[in-house]
Coordinates of C-alpha atoms and ligand atoms in Angstrom, one line a residue:
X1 CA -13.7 -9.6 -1.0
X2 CA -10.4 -10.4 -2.2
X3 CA -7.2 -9.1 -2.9
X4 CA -7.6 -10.1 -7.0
X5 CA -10.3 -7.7 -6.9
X6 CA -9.8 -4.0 -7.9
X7 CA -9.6 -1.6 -5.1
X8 CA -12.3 1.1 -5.0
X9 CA -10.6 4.1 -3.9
X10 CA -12.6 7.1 -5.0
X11 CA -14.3 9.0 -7.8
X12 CA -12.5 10.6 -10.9
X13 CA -13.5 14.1 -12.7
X14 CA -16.5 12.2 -13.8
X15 CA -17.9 11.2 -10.9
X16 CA -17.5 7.5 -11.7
X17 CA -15.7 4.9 -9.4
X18 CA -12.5 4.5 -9.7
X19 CA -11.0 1.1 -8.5
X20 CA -7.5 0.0 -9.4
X21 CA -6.3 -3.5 -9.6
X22 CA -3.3 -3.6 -7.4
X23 CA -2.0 -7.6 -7.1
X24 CA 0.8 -7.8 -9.0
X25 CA 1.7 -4.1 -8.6
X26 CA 2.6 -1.7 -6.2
X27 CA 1.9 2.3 -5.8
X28 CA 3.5 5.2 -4.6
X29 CA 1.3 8.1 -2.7
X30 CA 3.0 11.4 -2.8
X31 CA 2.4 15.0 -1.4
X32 CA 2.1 17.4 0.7
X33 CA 1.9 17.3 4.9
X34 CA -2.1 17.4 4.9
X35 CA -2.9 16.6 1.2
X36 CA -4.3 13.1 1.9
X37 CA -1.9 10.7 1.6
X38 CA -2.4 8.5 4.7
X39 CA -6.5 8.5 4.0
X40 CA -5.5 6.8 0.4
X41 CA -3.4 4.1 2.7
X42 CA -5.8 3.6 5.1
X43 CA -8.7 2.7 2.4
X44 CA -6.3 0.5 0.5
X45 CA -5.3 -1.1 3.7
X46 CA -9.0 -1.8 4.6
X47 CA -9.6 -3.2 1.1
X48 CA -6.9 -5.7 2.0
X49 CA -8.0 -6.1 5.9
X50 CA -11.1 -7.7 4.4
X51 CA -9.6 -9.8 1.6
X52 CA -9.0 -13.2 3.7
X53 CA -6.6 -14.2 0.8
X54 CA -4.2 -11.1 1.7
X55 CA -2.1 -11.0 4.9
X56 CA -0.8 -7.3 5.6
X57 CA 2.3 -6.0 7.1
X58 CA 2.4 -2.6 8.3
X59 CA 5.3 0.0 8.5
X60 CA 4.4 3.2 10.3
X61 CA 6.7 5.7 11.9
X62 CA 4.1 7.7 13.3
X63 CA 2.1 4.3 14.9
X64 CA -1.3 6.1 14.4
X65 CA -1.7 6.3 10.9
X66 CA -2.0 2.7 10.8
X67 CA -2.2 1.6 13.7
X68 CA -5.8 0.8 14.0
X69 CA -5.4 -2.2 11.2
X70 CA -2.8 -3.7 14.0
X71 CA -5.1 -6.5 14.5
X72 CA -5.5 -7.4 11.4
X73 CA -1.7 -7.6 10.8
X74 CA 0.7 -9.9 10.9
X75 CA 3.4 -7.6 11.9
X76 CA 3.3 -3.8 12.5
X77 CA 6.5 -1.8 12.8
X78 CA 6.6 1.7 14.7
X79 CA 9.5 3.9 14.8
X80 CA 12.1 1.3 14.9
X81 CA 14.4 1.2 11.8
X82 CA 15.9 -2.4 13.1
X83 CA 12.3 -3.7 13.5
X84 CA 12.2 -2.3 9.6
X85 CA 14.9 -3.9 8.0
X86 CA 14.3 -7.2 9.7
X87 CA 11.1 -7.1 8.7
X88 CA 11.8 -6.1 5.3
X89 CA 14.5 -9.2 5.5
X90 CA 12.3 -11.5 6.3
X91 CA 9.7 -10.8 3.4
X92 CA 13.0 -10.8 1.1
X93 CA 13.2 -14.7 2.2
X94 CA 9.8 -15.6 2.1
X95 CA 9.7 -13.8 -1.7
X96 CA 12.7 -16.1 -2.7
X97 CA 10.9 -19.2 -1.1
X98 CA 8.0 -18.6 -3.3
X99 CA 10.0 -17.9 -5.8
X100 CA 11.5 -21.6 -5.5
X101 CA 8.1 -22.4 -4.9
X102 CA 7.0 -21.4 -8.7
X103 CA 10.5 -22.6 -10.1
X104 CA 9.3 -25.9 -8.8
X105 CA 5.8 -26.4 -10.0
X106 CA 7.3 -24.6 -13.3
X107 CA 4.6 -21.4 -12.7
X108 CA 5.6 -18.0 -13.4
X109 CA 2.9 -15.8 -11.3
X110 CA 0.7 -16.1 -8.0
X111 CA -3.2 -16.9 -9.3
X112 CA -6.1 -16.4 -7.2
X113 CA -6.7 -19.4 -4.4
X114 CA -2.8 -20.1 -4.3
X115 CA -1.5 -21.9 -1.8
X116 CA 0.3 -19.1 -0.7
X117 CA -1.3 -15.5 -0.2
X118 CA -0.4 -12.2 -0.7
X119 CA 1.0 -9.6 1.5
X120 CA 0.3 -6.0 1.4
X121 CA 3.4 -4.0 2.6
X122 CA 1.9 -0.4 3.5
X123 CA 4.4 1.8 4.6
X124 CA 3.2 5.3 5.9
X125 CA 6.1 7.8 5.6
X126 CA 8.9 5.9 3.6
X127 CA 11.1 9.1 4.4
X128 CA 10.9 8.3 8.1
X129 CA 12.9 5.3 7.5
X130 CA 15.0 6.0 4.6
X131 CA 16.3 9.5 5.4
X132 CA 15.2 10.1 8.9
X133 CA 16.2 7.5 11.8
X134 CA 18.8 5.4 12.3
X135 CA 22.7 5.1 11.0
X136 CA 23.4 6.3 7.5
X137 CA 23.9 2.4 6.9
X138 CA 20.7 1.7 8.1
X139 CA 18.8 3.9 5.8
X140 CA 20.4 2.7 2.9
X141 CA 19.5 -0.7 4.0
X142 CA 15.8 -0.2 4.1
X143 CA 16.0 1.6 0.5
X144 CA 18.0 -1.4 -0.8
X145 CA 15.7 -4.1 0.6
X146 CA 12.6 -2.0 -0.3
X147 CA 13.7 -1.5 -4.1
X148 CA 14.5 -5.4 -3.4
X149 CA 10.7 -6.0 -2.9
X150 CA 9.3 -3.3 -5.2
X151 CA 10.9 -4.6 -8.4
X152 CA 10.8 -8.6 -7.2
X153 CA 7.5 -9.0 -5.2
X154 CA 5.1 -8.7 -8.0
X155 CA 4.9 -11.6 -9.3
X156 CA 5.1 -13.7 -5.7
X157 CA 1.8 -11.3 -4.8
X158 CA 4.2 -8.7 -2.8
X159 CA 2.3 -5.5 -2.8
X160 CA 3.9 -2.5 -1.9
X161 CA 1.8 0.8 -0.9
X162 CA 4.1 3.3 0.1
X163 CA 3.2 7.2 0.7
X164 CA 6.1 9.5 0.7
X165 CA 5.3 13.4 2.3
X166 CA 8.8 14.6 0.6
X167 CA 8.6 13.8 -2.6
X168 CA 12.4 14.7 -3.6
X169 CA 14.6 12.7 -5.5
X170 CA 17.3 11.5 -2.9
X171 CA 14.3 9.8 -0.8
X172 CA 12.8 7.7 -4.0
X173 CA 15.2 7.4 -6.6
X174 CA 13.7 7.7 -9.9
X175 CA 14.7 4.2 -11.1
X176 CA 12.7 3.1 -7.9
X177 CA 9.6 5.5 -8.6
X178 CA 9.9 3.8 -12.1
X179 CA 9.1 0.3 -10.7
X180 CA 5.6 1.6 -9.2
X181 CA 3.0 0.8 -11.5
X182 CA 0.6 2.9 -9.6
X183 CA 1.6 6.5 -8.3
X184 CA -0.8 8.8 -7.0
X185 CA -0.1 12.5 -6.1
X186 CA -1.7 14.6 -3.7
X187 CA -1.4 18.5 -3.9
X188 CA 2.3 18.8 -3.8
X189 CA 4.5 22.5 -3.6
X190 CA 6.3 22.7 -6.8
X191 CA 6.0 21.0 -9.9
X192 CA 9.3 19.3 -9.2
X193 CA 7.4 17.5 -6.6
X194 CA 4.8 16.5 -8.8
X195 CA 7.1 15.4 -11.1
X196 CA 9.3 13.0 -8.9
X197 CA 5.8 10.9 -7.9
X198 CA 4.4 11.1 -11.5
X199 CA 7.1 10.9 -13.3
X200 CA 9.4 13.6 -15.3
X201 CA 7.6 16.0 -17.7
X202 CA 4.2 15.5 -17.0
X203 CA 4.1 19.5 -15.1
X204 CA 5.4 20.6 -18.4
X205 CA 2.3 18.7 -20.6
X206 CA 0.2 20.3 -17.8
X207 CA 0.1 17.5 -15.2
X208 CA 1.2 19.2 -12.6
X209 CA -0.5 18.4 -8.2
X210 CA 1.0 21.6 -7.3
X211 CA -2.3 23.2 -8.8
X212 CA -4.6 21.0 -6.6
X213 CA -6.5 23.4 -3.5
X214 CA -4.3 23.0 -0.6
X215 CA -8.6 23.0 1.2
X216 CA -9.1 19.9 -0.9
X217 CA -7.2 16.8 0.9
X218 CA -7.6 13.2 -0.8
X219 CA -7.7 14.8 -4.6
X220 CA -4.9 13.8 -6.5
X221 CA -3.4 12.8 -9.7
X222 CA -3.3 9.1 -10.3
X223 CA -1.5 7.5 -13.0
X224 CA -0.6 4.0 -14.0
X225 CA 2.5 2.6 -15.7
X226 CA 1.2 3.7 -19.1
X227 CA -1.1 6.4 -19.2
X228 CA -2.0 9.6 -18.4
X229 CA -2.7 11.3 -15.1
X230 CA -6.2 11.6 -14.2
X231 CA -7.9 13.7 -11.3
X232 CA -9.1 11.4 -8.6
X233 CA -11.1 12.5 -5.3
X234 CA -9.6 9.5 -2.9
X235 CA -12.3 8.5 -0.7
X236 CA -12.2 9.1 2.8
X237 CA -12.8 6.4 6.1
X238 CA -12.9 8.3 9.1
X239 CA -11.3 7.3 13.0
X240 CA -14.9 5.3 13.7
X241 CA -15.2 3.6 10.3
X242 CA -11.5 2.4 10.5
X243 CA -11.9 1.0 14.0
X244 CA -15.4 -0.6 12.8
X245 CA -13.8 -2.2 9.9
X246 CA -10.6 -3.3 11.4
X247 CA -12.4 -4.8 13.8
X248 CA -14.6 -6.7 11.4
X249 CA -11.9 -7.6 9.7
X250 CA -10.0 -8.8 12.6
X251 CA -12.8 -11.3 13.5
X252 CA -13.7 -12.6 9.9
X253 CA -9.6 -13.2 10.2
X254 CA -10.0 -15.0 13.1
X255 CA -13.1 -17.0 12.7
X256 CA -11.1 -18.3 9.7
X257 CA -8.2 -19.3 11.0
X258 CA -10.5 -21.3 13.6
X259 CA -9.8 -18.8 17.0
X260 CA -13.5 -18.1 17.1
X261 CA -16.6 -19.7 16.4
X262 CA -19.2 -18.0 14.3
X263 CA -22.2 -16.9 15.5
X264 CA -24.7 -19.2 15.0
X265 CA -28.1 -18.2 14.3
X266 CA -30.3 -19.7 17.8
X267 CA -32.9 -22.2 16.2
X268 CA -36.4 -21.6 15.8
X269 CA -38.4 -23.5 18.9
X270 CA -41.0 -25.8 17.6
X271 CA -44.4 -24.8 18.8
Ligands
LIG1 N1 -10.2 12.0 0.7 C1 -10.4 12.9 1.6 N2 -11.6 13.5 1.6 C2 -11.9 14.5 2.6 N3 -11.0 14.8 3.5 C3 -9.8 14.2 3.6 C4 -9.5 13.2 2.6 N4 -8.2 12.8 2.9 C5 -7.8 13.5 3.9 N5 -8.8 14.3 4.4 C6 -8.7 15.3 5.5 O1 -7.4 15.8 5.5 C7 -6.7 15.4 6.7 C8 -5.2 15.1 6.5 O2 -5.2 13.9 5.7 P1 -4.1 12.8 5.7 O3 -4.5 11.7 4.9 O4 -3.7 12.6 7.1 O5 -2.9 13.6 5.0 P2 -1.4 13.3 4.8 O6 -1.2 11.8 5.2 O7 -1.1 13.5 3.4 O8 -0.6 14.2 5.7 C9 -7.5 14.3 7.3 O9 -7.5 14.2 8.7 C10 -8.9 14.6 6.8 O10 -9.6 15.4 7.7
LIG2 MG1 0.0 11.0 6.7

């Protein structure tokens, strides 16, 4: 599996899959407390956990959302708005390194097999840390860094999934929503709501998540940088699969990187 692959992440009205290419390009999960947001995460996160050419770095202020792809992580941040900004920091310097990186070998994008790989940046609950914890300072630190990544980290293989529960406009700024080429929206309260993930005037043409079954978590409206929503059922990766898949993933990782050695198949005893 790899990260250059589309991500499957559900059905659409049809019943067909629906997988989304995501290096080079970051999304935005919106909605309601309940409507499905975090299940979205957790299968892109696996989709990554499994691509050995993706390294992940996990933001969550809730710890369990994510928490069972720890070991497949290079860092995972709690509720610690310091741990958050130095994390985000640090990925700001290693994006301008690669960066220097491309300017040098006079490339302009990360291709598959590069010799450097990308990240995944999930962060459950961007509200935690940008309007929530912390010094007023702080939070507008991890917005600026964030927007920082978001609109810089494409090209460098950055990804940023973030899910958002309060969609308003003072925790994602539209300019910022704008730099999301991906934006999904769960069932959300108003049309306002729906609005701020999918962008301004789509409730008016009809697009609205606020018409979505509050009994009907993981459906959504997905849209991408130029086009038009479209109804999605986000598929869903229960506590056992996660842990199964993490920990599969946290072995193929290994093995890899040379911690363990595979298991070798015992040979046949001559007769
Ligand atoms: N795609 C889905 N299909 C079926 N049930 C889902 C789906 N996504 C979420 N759920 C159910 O809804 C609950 C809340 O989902 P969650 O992703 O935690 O919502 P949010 O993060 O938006 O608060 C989950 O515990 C699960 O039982
Ligand atoms: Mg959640």
């Amino acid at each position: 599996m790899s990260i250059f692959d589309p991500v499957y992440i559900g059905i659409d009205e049809f019943g067909h899959p629906k997988r989304v290419p995501l290096i080079e390009r970051n999304m935005l999960i919106g909605g309601e407390p309940g409507s499905g947001k975090s299940g979205l995460l957790n299968g892109v996160v696996a989709h990554a956990a499994l691509s050995l050419d993706c390294r992940l770095c996990l933001l969550d202020g809730k710890r369990v959302e994510l928490g069972q792809w720890r070991k497949c992580a290079d860092v995972f941040v709690g509720p610690d708005i310091v741990e958050a900004n130095k994390t985000l920091h640090r990925l700001q310097i290693m994006m301008d390194n690669r960066y220097a990186y491309l300017e040098s070998c006079e490339r302009r994008k990360i291709k598959p097999a590069d010799v450097f790989t990308a990240y995944l940046v999930a962060i459950d609950e961007i509200a935690y840390y940008s309007a929530t914890v912390g010094s007023k300072q702080q939070r507008e630190e991890f917005s600026t860094r964030l927007r920082d990544l978001v609109a810089r980290g494409r090209a460098v293989g950055i990804i940023v999934v973030a899910a958002t529960q309060r969609p308003s406009s003072t925790i994602i700024p539209t300019d910022l929503r704008d730099l999301f080429a991906w934006r999904f929206a769960g069932r959300c309260t108003n049309d306002s709501s729906s609005d701020i993930v999918l962008g301004h005037g789509w409730a008016q043409k009809g697009w609205s998540a606020n018409v979505i079954s509050p009994n009907n978590p993981g459906a959504g409206l997905l849209i991408a940088e130029s086009g038009s929503p479209e109804l999605v059922k986000v598929a869903f990766l229960d506590d056992r699969t996660c842990a199964a898949i993490a920990a599969y993933a946290a072995t193929l990782r290994a093995t890899a990187a040379g911690m363990v050695t595979p298991l070798r198949r015992p040979r046949p005893r001559a007769a």
